[in-house]
PDB file of C-alpha atoms in Angstrom:
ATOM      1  CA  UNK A   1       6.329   2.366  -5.290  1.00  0.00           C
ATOM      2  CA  UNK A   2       7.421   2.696  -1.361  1.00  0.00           C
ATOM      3  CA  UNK A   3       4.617   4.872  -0.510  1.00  0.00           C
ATOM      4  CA  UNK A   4       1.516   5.040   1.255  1.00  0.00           C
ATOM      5  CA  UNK A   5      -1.723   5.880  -0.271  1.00  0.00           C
ATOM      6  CA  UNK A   6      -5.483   6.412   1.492  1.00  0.00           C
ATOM      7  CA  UNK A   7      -7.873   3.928  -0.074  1.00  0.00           C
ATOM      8  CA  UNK A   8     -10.830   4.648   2.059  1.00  0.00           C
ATOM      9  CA  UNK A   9     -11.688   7.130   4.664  1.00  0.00           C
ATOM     10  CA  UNK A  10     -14.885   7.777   6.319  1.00  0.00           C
ATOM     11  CA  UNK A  11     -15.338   8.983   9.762  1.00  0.00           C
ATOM     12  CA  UNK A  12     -15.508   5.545  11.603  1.00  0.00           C
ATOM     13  CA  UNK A  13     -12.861   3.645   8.938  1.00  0.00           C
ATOM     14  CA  UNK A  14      -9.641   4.245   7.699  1.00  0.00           C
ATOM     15  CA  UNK A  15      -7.752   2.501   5.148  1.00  0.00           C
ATOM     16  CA  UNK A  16      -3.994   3.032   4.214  1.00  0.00           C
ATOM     17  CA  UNK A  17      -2.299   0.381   1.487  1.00  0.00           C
ATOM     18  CA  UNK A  18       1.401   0.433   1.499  1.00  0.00           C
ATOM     19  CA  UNK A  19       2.961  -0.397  -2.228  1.00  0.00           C
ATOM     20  CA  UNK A  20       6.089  -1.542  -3.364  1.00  0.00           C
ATOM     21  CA  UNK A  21       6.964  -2.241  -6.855  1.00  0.00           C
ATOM     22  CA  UNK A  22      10.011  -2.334  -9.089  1.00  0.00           C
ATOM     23  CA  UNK A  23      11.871   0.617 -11.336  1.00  0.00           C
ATOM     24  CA  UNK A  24       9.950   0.215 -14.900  1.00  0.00           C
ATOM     25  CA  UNK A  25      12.435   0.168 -18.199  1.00  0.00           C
ATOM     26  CA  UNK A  26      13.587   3.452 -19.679  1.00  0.00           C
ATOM     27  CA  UNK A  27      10.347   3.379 -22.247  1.00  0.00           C
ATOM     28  CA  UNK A  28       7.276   2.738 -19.869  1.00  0.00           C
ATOM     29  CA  UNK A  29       5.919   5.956 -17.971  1.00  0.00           C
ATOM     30  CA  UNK A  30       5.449   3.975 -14.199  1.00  0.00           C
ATOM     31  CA  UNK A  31       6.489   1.746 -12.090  1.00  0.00           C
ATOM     32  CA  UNK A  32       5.087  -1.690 -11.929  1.00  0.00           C
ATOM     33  CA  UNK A  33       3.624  -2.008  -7.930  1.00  0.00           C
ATOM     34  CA  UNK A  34       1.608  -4.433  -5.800  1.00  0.00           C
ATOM     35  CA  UNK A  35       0.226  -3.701  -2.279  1.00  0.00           C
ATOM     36  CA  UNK A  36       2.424  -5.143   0.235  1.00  0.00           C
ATOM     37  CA  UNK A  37       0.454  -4.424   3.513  1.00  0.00           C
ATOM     38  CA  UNK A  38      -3.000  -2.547   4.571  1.00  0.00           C
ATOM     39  CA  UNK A  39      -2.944   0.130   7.884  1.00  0.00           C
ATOM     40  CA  UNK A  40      -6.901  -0.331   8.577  1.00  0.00           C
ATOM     41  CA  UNK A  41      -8.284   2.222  11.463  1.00  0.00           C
ATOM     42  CA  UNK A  42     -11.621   1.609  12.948  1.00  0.00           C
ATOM     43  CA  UNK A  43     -12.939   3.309  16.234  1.00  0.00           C
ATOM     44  CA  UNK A  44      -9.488   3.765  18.475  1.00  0.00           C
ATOM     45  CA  UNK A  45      -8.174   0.664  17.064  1.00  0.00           C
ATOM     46  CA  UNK A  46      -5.550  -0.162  14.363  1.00  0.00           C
ATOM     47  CA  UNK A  47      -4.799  -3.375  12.240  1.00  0.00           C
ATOM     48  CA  UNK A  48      -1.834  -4.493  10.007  1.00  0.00           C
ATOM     49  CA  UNK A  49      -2.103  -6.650   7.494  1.00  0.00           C
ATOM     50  CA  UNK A  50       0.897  -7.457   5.274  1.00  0.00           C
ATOM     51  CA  UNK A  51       3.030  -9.592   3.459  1.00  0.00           C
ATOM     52  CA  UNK A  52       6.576 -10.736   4.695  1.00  0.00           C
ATOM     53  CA  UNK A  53       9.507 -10.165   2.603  1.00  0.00           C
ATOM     54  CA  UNK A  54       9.978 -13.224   1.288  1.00  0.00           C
ATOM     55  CA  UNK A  55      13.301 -14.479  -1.014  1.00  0.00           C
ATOM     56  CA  UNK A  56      11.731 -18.208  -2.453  1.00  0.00           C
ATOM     57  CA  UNK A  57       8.364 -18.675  -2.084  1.00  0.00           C
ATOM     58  CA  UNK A  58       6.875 -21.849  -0.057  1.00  0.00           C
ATOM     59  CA  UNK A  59       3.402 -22.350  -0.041  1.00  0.00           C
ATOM     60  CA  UNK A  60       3.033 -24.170   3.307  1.00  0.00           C
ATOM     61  CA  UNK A  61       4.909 -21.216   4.666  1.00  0.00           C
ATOM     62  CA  UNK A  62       2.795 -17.927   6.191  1.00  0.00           C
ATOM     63  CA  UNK A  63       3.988 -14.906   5.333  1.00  0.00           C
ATOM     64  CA  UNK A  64       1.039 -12.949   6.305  1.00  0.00           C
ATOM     65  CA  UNK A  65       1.571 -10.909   9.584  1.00  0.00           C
ATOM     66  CA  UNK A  66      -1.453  -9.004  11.537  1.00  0.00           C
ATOM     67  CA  UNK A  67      -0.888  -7.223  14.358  1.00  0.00           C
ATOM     68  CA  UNK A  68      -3.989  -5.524  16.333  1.00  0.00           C
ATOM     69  CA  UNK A  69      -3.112  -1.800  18.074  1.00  0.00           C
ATOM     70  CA  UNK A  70       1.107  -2.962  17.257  1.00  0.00           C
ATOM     71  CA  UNK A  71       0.815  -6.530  18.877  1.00  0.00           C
ATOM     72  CA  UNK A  72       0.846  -9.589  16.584  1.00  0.00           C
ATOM     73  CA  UNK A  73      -2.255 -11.661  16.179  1.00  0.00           C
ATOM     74  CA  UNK A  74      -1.131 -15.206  17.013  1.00  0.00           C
ATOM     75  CA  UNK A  75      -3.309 -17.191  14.512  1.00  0.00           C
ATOM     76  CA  UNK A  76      -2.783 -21.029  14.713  1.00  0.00           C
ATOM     77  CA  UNK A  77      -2.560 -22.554  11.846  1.00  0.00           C
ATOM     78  CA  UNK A  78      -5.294 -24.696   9.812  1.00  0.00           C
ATOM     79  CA  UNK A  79      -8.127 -23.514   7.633  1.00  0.00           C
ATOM     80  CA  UNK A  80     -11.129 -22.525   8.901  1.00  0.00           C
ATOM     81  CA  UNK A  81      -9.418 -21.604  12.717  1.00  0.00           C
ATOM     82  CA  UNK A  82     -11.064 -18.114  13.917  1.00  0.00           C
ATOM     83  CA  UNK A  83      -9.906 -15.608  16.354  1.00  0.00           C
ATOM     84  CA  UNK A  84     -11.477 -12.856  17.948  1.00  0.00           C
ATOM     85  CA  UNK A  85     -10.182  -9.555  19.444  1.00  0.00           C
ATOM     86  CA  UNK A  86     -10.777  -9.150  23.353  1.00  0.00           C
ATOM     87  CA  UNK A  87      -9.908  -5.874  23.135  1.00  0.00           C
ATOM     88  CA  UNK A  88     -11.955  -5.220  19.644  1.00  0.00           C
ATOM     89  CA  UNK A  89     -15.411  -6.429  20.165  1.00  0.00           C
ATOM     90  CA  UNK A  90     -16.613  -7.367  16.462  1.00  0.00           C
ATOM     91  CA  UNK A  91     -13.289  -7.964  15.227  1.00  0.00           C
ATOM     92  CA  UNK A  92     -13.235 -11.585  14.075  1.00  0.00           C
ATOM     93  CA  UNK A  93     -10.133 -13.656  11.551  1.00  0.00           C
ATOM     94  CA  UNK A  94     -10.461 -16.789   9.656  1.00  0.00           C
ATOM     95  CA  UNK A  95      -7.813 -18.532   7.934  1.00  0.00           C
ATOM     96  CA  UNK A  96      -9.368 -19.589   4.365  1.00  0.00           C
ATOM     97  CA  UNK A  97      -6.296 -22.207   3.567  1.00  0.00           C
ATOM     98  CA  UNK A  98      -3.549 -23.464   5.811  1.00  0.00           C
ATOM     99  CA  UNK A  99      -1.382 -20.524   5.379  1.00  0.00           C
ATOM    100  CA  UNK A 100      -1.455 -17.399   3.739  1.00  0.00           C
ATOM    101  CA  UNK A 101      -5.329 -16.614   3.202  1.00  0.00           C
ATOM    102  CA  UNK A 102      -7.576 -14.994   5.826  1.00  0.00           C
ATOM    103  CA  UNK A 103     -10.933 -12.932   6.168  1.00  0.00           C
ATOM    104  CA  UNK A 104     -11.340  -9.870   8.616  1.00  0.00           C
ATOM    105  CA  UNK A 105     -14.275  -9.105   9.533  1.00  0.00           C
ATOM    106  CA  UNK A 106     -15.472  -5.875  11.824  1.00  0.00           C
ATOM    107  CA  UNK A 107     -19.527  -6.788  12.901  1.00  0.00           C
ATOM    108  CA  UNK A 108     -21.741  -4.077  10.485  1.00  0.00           C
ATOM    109  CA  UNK A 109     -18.734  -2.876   9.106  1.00  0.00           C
ATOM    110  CA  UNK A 110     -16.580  -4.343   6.707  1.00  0.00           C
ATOM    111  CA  UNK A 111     -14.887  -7.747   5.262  1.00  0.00           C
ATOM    112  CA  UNK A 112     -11.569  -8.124   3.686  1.00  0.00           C
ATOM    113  CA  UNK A 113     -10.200 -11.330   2.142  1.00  0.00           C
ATOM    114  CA  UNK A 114      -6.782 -11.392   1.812  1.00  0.00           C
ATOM    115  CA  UNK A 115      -4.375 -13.463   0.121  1.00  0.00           C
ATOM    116  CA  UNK A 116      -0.505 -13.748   0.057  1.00  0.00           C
ATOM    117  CA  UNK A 117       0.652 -14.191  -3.094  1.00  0.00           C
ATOM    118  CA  UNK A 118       4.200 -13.989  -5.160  1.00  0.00           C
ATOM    119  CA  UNK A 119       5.896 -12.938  -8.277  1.00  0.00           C
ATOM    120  CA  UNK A 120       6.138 -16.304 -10.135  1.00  0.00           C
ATOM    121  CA  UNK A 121       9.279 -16.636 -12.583  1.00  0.00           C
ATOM    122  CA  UNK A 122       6.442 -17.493 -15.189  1.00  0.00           C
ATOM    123  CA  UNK A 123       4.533 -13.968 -14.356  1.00  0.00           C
ATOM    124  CA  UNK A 124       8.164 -12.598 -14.121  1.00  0.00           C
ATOM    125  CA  UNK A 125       9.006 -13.318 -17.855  1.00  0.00           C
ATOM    126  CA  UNK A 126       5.860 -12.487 -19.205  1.00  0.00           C
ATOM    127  CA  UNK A 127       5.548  -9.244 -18.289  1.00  0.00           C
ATOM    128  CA  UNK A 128       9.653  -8.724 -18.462  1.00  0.00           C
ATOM    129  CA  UNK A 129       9.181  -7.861 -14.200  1.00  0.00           C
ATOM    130  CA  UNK A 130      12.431  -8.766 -14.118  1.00  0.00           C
ATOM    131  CA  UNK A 131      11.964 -10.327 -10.386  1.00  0.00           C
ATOM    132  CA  UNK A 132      15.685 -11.336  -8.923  1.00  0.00           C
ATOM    133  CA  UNK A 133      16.622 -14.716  -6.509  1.00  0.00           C
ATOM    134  CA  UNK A 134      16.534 -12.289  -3.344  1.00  0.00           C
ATOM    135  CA  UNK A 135      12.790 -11.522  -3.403  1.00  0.00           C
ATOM    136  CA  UNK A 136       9.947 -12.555  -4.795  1.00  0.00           C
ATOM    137  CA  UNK A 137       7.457  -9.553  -4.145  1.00  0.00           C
ATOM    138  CA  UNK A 138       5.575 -11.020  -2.231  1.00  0.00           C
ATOM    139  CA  UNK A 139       1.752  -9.035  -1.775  1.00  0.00           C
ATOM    140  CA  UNK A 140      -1.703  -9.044  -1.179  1.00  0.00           C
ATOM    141  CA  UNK A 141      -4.715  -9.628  -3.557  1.00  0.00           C
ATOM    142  CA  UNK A 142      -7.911  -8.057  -1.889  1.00  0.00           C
ATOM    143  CA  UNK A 143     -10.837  -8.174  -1.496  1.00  0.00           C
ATOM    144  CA  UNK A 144     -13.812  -5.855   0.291  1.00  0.00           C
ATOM    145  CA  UNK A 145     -17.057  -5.574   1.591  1.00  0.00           C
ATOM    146  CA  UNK A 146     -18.286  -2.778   3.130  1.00  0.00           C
ATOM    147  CA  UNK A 147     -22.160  -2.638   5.050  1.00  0.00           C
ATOM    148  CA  UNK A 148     -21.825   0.948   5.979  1.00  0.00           C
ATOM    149  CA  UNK A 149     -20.997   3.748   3.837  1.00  0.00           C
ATOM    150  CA  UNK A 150     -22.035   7.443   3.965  1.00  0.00           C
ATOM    151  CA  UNK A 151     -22.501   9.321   0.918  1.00  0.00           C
ATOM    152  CA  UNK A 152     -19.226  11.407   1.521  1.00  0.00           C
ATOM    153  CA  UNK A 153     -17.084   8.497   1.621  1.00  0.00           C
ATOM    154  CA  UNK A 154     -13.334   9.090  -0.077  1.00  0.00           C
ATOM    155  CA  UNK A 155     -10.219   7.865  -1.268  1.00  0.00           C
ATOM    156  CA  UNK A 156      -8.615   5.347  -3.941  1.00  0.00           C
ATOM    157  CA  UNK A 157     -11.353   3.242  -3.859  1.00  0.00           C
ATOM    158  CA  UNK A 158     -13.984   4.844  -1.367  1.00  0.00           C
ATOM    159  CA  UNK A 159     -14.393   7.455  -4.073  1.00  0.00           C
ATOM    160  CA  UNK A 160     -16.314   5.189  -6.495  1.00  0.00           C
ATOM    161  CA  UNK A 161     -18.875   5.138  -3.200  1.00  0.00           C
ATOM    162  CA  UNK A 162     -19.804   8.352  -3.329  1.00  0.00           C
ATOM    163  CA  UNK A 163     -22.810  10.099  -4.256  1.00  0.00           C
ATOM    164  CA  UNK A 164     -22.226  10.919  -8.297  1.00  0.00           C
ATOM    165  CA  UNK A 165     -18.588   9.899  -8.138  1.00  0.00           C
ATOM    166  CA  UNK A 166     -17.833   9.691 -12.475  1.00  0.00           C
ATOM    167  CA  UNK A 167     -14.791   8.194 -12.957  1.00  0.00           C
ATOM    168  CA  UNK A 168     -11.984   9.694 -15.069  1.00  0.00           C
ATOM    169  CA  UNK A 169     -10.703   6.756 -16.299  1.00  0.00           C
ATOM    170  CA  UNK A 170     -10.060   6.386 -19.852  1.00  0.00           C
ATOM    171  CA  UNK A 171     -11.979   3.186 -21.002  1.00  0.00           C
ATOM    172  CA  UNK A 172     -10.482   0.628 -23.194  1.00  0.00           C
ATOM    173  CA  UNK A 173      -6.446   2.311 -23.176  1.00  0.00           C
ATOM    174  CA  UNK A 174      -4.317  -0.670 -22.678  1.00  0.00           C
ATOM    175  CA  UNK A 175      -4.007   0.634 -18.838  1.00  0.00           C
ATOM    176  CA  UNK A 176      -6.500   2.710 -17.385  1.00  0.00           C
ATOM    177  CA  UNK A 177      -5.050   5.385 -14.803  1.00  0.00           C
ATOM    178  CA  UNK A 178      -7.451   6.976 -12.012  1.00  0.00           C
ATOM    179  CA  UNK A 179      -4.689   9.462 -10.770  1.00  0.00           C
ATOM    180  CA  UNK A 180      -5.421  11.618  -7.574  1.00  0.00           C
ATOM    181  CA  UNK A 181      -1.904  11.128  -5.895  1.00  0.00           C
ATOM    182  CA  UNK A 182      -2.042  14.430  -4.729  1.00  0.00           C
ATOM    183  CA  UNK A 183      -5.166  13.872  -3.105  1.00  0.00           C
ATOM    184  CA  UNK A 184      -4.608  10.157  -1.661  1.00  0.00           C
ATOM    185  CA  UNK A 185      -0.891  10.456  -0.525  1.00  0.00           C
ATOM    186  CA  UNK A 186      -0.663   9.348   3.198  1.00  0.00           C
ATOM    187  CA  UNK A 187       3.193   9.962   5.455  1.00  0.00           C
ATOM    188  CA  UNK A 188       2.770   6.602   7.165  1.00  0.00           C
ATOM    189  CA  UNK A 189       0.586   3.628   7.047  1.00  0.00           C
ATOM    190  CA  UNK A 190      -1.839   4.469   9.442  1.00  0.00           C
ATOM    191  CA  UNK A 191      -1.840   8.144   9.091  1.00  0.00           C
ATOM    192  CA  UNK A 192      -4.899   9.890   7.979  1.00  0.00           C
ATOM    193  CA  UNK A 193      -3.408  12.979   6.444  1.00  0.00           C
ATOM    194  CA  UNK A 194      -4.278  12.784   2.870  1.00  0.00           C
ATOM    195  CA  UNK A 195      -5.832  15.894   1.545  1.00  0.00           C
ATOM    196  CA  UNK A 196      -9.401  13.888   1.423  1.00  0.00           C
ATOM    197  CA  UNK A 197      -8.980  11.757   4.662  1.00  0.00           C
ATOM    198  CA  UNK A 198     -12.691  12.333   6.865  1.00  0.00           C
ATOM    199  CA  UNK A 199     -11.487   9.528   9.720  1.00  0.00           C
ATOM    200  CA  UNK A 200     -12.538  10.636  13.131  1.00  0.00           C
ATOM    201  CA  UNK A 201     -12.947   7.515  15.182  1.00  0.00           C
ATOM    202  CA  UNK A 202     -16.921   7.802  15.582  1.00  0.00           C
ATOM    203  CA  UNK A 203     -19.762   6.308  14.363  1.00  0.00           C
ATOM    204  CA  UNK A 204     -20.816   7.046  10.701  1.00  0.00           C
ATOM    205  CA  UNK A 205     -24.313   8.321   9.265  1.00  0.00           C
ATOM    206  CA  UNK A 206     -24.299   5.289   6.661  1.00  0.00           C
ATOM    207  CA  UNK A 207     -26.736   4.263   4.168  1.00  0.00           C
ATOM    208  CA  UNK A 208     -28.986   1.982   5.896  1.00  0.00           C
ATOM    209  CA  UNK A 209     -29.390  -1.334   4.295  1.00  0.00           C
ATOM    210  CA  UNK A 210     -27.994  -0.532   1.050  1.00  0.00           C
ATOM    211  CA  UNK A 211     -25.862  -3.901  -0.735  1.00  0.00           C
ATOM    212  CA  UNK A 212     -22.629  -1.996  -1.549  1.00  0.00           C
ATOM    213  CA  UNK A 213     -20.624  -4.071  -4.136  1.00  0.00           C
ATOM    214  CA  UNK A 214     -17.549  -5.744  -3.388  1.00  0.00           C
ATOM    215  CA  UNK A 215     -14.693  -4.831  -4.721  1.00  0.00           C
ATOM    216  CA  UNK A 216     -11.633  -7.252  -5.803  1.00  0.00           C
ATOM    217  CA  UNK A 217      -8.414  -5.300  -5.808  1.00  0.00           C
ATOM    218  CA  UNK A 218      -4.739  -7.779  -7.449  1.00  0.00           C
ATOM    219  CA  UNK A 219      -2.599  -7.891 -10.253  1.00  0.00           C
ATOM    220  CA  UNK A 220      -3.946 -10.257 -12.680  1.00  0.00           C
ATOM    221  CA  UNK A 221      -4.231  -7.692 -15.844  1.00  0.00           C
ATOM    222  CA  UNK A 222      -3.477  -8.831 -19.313  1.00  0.00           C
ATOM    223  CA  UNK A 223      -1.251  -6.083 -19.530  1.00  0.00           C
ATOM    224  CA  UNK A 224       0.716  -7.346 -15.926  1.00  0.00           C
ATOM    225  CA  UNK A 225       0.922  -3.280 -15.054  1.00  0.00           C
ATOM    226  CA  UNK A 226       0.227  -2.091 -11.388  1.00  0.00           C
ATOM    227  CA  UNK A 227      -3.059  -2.653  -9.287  1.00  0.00           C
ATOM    228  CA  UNK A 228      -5.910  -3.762 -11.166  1.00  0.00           C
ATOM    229  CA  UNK A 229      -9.512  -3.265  -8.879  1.00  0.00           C
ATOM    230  CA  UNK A 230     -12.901  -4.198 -10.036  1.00  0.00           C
ATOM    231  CA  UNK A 231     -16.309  -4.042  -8.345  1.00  0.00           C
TER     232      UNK A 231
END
């Protein structure tokens, strides 16, 4: 929790996720953590995407913030309104729902969906959170698209992209672990300084009309521990 790790990096795209989380009881081994905000670099430009800190949850509320190179994205409100960047030709925003659900889309590059979403009391006692009155934990659920990859694409998640990337995880223990912190660990949101990071700000030599899966990233696990992502 309250750290910053790389979850893709090619030359032309750069993705940071920012987690939080809560202290985990004396017996389990981690902390339980959600991501509370994205740091995506593409060309020379940077977006934020993140939840607001958020005591009681309101559905009618938005707690999603986006700011575009560090000044906020003024989305009206009402599904289906778009916005595009002036500044970042290709960039284009939807809101999905009236609040807290929109789609980012870079032209030939990527789309993420993301969604605001709380700790519910219900989730809370089920998986013995613990969640307190002063806030809800408030963070994203995820999902991507990419349209072009190379074959030395990295990090968290760009690692399963790769040419003859075999994953380590442990199949069918009641929570898989990937590991790699050593390798994905970022200083800041939008710093690409991870021991694997490749981003450049240029153009990429991607696989040319290859269907890359897309890849759902929340924390709807039986087991209610940490990140759960699935392609």
């Amino acid at each position: 929790k309250d750290r910053d790790f790389c979850l893709v990096s090619e030359t032309n795209l750069h993705i940071n996720g920012h987690f939080i989380g809560k202290s985990k009881k004396q017996a389990l081994k981690r902390d339980f953590t959600w991501v509370q905000s994205i740091g995506v670099q593409f060309d020379s430009h940077k977006l934020y995407l993140g939840a607001n800190k958020v005591a009681k949850w309101d559905d009618a509320r938005d707690e999603l913030s986006l700011l575009l190179d560090d000044q906020p994205i003024v989305l009206p409100p009402g599904r289906g309104v778009d916005w595009e960047s002036a500044s970042a030709p290709g960039l284009k925003i939807s809101r999905l729902q009236d609040a807290n659900s929109v789609t980012v889309e870079v032209a030939e590059s990527f789309v993420i969906t993301a969604r605001v979403v709380p700790i519910t009391a219900e989730e809370s006692r089920i998986h013995k959170y613990e969640i307190t009155e002063d806030d809800c934990f408030a963070h994203l659920e995820l999902n991507f698209k990419f349209f072009a990859l190379s074959p030395q694409v990295t990090g968290v998640l760009g690692q399963t992209y790769s040419a003859g990337f075999k994953s380590p995880v442990k199949v069918g223990v009641a929570m898989p672990i990937m590991g790699g912190e050593d390798k994905f660990a970022a200083s800041d949101l939008f710093a690409a300084d991870c021991k694997v990071a490749r981003f450049a700000g240029r153009a990429i030599e991607s696989v040319a009309g290859h269907n890359f899966p897309e890849v759902a990233c929340g924390s709807g696990s039986a087991a209610g521990r940490g990140i759960v992502c699935r392609k």
